[in-house]
PDB file of C-alpha atoms in Angstrom:
ATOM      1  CA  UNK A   1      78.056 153.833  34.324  1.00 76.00           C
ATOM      2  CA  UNK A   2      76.026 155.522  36.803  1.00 84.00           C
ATOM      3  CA  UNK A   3      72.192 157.047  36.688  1.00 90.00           C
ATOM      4  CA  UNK A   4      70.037 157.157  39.568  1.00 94.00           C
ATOM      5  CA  UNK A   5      65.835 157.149  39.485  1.00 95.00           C
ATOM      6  CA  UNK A   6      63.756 159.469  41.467  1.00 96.00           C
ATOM      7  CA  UNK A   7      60.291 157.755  41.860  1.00 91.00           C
ATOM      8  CA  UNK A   8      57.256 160.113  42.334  1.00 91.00           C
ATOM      9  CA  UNK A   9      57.217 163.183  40.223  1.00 93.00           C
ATOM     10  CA  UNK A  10      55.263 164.928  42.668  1.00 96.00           C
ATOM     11  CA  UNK A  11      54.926 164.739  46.527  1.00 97.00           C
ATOM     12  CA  UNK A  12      52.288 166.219  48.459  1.00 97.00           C
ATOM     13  CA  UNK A  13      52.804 166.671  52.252  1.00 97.00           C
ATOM     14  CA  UNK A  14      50.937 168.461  55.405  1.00 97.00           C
ATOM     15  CA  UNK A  15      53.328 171.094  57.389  1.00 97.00           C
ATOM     16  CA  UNK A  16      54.645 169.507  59.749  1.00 97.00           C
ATOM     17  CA  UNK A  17      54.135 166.024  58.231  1.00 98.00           C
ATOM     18  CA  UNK A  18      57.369 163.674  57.158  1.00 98.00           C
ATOM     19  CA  UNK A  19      59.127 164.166  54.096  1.00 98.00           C
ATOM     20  CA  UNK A  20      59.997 161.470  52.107  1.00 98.00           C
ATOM     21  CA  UNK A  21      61.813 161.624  48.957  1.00 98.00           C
ATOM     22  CA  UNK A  22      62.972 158.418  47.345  1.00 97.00           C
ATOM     23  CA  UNK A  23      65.771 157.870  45.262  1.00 97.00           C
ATOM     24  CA  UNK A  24      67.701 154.759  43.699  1.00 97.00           C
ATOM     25  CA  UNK A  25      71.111 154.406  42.039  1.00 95.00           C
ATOM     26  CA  UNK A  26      72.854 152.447  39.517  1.00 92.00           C
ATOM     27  CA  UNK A  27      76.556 152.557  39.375  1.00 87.00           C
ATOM     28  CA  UNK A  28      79.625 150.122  38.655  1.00 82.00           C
ATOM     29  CA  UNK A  29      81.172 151.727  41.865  1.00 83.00           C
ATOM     30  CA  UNK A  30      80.937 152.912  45.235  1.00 84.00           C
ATOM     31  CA  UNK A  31      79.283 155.889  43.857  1.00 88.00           C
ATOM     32  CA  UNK A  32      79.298 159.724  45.407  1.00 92.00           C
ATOM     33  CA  UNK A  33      75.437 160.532  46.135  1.00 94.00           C
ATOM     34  CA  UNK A  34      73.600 163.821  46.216  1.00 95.00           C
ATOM     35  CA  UNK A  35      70.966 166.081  46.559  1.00 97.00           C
ATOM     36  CA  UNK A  36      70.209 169.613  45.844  1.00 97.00           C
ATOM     37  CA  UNK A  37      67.102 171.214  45.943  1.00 97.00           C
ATOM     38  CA  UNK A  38      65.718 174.159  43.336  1.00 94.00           C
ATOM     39  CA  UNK A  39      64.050 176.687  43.633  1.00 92.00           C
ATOM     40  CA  UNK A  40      62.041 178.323  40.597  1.00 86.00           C
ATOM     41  CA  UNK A  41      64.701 180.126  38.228  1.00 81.00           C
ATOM     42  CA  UNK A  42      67.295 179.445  40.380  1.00 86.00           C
ATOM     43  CA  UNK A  43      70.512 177.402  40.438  1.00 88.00           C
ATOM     44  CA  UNK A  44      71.083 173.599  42.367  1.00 94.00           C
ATOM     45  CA  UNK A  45      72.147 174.157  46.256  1.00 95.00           C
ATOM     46  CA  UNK A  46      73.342 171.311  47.841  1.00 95.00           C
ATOM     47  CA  UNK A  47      71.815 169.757  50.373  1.00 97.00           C
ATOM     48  CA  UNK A  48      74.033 167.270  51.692  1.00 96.00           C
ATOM     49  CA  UNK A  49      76.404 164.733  49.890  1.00 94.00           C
ATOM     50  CA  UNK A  50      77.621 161.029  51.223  1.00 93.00           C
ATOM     51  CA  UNK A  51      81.339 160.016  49.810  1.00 89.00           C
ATOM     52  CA  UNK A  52      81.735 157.154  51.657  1.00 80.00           C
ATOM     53  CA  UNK A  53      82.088 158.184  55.225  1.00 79.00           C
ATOM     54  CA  UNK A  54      78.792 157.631  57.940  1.00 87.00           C
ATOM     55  CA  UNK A  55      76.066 156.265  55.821  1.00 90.00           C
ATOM     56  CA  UNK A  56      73.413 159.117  57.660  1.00 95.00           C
ATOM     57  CA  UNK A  57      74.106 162.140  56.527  1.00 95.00           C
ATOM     58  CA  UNK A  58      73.198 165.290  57.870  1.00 96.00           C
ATOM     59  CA  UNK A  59      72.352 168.200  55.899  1.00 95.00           C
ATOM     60  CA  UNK A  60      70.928 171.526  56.058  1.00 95.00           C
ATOM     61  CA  UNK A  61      67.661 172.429  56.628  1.00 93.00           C
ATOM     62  CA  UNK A  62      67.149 169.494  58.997  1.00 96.00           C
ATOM     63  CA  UNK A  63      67.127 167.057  55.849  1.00 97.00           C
ATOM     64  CA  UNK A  64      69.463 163.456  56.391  1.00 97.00           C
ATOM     65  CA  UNK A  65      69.770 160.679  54.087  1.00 97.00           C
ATOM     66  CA  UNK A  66      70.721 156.865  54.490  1.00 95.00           C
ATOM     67  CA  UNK A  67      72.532 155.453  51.730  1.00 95.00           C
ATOM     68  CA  UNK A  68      71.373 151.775  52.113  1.00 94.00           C
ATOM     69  CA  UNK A  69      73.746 149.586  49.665  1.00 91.00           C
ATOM     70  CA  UNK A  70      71.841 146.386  50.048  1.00 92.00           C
ATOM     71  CA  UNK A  71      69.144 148.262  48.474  1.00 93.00           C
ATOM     72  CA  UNK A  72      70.925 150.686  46.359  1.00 94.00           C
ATOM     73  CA  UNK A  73      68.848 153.858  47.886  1.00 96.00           C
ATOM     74  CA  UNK A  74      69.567 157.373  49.081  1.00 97.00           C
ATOM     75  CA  UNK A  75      66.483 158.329  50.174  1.00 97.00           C
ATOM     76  CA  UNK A  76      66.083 161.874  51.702  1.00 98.00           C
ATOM     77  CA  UNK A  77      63.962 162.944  54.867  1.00 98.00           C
ATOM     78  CA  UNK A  78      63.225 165.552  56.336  1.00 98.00           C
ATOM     79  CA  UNK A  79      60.640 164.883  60.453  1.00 97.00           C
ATOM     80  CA  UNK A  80      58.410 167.457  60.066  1.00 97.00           C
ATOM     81  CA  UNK A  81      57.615 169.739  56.461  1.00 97.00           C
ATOM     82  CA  UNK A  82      57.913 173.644  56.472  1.00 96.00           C
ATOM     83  CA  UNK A  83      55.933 175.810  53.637  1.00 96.00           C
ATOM     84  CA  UNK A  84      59.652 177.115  52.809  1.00 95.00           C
ATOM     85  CA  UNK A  85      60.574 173.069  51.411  1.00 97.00           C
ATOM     86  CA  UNK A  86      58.441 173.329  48.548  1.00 96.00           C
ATOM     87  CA  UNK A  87      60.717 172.944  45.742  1.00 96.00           C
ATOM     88  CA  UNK A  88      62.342 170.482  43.363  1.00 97.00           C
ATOM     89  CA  UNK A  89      64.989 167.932  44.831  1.00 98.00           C
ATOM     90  CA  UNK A  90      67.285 166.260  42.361  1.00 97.00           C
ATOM     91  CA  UNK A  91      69.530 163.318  43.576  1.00 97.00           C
ATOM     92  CA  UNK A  92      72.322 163.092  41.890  1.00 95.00           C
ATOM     93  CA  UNK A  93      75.275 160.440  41.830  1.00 93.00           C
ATOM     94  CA  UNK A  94      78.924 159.995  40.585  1.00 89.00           C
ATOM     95  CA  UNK A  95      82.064 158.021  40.481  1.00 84.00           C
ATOM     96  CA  UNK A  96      84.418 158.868  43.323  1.00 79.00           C
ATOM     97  CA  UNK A  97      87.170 157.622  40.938  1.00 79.00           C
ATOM     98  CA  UNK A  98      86.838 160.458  37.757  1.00 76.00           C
ATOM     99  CA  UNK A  99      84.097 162.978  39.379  1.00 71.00           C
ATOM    100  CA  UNK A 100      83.793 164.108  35.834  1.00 73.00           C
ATOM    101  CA  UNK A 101      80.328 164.024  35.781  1.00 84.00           C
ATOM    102  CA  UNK A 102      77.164 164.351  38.242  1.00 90.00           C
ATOM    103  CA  UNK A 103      74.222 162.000  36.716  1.00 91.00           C
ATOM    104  CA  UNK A 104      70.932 163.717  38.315  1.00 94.00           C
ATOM    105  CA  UNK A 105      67.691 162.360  37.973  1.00 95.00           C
ATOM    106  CA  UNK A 106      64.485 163.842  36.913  1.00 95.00           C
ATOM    107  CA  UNK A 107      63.565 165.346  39.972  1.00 96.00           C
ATOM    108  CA  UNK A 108      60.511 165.352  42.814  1.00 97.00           C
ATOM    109  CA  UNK A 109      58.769 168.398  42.779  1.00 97.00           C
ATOM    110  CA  UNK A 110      57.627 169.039  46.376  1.00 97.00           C
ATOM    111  CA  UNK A 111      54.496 170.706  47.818  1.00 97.00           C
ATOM    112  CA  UNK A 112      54.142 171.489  51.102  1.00 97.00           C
ATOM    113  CA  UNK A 113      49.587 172.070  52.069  1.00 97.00           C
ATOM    114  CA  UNK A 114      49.218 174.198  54.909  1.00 94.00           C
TER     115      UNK A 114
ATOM    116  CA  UNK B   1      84.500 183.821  47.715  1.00 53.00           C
ATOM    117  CA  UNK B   2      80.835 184.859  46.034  1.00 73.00           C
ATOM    118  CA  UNK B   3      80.197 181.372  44.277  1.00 93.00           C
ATOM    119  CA  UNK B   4      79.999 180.320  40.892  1.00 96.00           C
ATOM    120  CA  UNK B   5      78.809 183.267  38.706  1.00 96.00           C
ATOM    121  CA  UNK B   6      76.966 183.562  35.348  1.00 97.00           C
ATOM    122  CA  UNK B   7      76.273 186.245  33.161  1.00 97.00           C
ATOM    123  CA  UNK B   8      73.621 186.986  31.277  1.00 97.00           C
ATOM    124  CA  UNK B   9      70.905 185.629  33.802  1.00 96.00           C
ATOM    125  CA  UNK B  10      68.076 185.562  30.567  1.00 97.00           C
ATOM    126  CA  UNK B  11      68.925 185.975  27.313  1.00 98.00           C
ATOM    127  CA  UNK B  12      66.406 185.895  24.064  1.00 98.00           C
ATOM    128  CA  UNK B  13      67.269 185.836  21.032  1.00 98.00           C
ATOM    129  CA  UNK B  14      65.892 185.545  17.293  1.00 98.00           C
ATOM    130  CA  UNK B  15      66.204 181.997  15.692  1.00 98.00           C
ATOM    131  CA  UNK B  16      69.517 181.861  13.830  1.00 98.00           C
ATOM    132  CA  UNK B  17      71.159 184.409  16.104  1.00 98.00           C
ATOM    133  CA  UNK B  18      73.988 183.267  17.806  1.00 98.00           C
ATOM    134  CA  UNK B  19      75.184 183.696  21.433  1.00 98.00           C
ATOM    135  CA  UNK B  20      77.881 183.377  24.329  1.00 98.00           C
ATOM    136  CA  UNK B  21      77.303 182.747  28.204  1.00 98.00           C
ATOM    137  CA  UNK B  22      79.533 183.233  30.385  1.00 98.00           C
ATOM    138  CA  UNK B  23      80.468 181.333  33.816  1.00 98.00           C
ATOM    139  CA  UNK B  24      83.107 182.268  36.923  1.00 97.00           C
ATOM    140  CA  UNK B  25      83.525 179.171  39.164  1.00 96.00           C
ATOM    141  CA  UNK B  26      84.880 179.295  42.881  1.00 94.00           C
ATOM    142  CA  UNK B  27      88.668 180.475  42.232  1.00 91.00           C
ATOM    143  CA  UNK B  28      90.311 177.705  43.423  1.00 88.00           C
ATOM    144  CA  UNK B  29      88.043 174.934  41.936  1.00 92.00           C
ATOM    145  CA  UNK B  30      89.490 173.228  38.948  1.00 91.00           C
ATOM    146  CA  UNK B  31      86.741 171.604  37.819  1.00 93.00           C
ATOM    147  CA  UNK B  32      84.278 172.734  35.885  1.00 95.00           C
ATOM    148  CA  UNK B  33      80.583 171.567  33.893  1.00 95.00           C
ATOM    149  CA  UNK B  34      78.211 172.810  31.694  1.00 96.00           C
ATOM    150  CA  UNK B  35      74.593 171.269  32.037  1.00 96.00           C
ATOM    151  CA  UNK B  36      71.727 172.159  30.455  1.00 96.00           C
ATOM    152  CA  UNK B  37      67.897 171.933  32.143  1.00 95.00           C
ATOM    153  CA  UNK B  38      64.498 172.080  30.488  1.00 93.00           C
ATOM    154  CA  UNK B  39      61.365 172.119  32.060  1.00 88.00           C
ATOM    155  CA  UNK B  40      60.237 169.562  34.414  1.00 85.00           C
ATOM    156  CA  UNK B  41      63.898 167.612  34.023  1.00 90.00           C
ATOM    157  CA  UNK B  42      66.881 167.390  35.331  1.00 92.00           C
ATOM    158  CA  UNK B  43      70.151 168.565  34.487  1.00 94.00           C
ATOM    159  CA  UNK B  44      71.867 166.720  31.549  1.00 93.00           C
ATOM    160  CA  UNK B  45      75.542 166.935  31.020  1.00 93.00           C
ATOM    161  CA  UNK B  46      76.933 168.841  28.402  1.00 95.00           C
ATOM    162  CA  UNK B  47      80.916 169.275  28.717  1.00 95.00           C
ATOM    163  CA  UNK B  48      83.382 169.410  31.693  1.00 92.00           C
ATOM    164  CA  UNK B  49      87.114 171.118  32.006  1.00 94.00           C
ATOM    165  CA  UNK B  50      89.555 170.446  34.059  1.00 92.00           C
ATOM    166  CA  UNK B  51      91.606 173.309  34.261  1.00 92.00           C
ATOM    167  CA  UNK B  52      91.956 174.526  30.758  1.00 92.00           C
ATOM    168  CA  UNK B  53      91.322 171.169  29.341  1.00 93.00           C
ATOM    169  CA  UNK B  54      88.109 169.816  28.188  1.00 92.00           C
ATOM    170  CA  UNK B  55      87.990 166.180  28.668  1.00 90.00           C
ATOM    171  CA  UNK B  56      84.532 165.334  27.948  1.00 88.00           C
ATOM    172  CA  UNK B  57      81.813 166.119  25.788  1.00 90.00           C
ATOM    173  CA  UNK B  58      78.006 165.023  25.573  1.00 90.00           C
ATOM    174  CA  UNK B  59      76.485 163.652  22.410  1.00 86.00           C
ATOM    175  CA  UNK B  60      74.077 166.357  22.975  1.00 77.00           C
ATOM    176  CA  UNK B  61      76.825 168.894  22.256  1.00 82.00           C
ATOM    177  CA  UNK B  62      76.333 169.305  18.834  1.00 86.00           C
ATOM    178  CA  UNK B  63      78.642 171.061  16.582  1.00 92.00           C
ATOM    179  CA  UNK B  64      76.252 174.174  16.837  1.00 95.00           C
ATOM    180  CA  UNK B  65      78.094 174.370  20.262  1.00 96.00           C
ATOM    181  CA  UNK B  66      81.927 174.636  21.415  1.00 95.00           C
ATOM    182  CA  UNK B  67      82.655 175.927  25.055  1.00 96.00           C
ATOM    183  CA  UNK B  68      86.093 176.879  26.176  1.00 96.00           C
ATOM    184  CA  UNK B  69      88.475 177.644  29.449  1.00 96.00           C
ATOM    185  CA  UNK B  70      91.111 179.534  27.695  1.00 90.00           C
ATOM    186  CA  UNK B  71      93.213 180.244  31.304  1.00 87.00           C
ATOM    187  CA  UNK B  72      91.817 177.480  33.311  1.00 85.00           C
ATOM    188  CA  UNK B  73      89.661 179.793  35.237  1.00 91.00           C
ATOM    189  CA  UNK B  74      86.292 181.787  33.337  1.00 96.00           C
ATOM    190  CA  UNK B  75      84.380 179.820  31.023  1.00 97.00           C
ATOM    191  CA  UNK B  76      82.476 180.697  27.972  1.00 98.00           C
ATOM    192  CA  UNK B  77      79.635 178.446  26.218  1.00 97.00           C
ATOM    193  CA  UNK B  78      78.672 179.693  22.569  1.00 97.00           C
ATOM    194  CA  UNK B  79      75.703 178.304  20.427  1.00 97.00           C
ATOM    195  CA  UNK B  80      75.661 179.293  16.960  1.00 97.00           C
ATOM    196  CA  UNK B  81      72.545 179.272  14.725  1.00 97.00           C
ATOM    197  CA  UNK B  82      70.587 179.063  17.419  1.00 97.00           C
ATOM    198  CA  UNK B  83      67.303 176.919  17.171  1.00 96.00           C
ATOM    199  CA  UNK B  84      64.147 176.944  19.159  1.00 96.00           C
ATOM    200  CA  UNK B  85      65.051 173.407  20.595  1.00 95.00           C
ATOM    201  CA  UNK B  86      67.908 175.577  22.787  1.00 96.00           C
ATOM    202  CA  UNK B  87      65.404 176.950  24.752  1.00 97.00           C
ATOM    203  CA  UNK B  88      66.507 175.658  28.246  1.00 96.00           C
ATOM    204  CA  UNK B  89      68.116 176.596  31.436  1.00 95.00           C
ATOM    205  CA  UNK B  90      72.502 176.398  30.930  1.00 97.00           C
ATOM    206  CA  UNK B  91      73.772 175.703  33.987  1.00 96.00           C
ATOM    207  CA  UNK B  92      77.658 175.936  35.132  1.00 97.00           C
ATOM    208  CA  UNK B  93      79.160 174.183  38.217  1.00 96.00           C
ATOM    209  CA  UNK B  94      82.739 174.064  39.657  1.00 95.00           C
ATOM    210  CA  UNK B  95      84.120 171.635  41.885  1.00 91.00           C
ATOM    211  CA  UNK B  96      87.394 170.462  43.549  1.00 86.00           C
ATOM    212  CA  UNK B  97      88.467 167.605  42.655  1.00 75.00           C
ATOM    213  CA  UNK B  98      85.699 164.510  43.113  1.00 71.00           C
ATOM    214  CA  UNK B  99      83.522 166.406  45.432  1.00 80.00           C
ATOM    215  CA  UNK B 100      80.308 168.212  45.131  1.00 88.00           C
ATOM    216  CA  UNK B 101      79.452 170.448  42.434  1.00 91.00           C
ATOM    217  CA  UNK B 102      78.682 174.011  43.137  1.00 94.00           C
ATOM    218  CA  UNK B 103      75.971 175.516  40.556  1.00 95.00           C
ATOM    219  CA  UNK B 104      75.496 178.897  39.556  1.00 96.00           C
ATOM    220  CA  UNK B 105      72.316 180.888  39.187  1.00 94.00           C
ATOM    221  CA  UNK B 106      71.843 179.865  35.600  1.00 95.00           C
ATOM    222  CA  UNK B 107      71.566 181.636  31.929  1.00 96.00           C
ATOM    223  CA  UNK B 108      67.508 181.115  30.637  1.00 96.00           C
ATOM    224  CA  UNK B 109      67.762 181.389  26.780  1.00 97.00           C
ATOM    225  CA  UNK B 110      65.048 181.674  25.086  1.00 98.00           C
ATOM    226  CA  UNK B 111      64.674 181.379  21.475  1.00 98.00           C
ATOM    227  CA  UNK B 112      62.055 183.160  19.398  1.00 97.00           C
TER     228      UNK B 112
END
């Protein structure tokens, strides 16, 4: 089975501060990881996705993640904040093996100060 | 290719009432999920196809709902005897095999 926790409901960040969105996983497998970000009444876009290649992944909007296995994270950052990043992030995982299902977790809303 | 498209974009309806949403994934994605999002969560899984087969189903699918793929390509999720409780956000996604899932711009239902 696979679920993944965001911790910190909220984030608050400075433009041009660091963002730092964490997220930990749970799965039986190498799991797929995720994240998409929200934006009010909209769908999920995806950010950027690691399946098992180069453990930094590059996405858009000058976001990466490291999938660290020792500690079972995917945590997304992002150098410096822009007003246009406040939103909600999900992380999401699955199994490589089925794909027939994305587990997301409850999401980070962030907000960006000026 | 335009993305994964859903129709209506809000929907309200009485208590009781029932209704249909409707969901185009990419064209040549086989895949395809039904999640549903209420406020301040994530999405939670509701029922996947592949192709014209549905091989899984939620417990929170209850028998008030049935989705279908008749052709392996459009999708349609009906509720009947609707209940304030299916208030949310019903999202669709496609996908291609085991990678990402692409989401649509979602159906808001609101029941009154």
């Amino acid at each position: 089975a696979q679920s993944v926790t965001q911790l910190g409901s909220h984030v608050s960040v400075s433009e041009g501060a660091l963002v730092l969105l964490r997220c930990n996983y749970s799965s039986s497998v190498p799991p797929y990881l995720f994240w998409y970000v929200q934006y009010p009444n909209q769908g999920l876009q995806l950010l950027l996705k690691y399946t098992s290649a180069a453990t930094l992944v590059k996405g858009i909007n000058g976001f990466e993640a490291e999938f660290k296995k020792s500690e079972t994270s995917f945590h997304l950052t992002k150098p410096s904040a822009h007003m246009s990043d406040a939103a909600e992030y999900f992380c999401a995982v699955s199994d490589p093996n089925t794909g027939n299902q994305f587990y997301f977790g409850t999401g980070t809303s962030l907000t960006v100060i000026p | 290719d335009t993305g994964v498209s859903q129709d209506p974009r809000h929907k309200i309806t009485k208590r009781g009432q029932n209704v249909t949403f409707r969901c185009d994934p990419i064209s040549e994605h086989n895949r395809l999920y039904w999640y549903r999002q209420t406020l301040g969560q994530g999405p939670e899984f509701l029922t996947y196809f592949q192709n014209e087969a549905q091989l899984e189903k939620s417990r929170l699918l209850s028998d008030r709902f049935s989705a279908e793929r008749p052709k392996g390509s459009f999708s349609t999720l009906e509720i009947q005897r609707t209940e304030q409780g299916d208030s949310a956000m019903y999202l669709c996604a496609s996908s291609q095999q085991n990678t990402e899932a692409f989401f649509g711009q979602g159906t808001r239902l609101t029941v009154v």
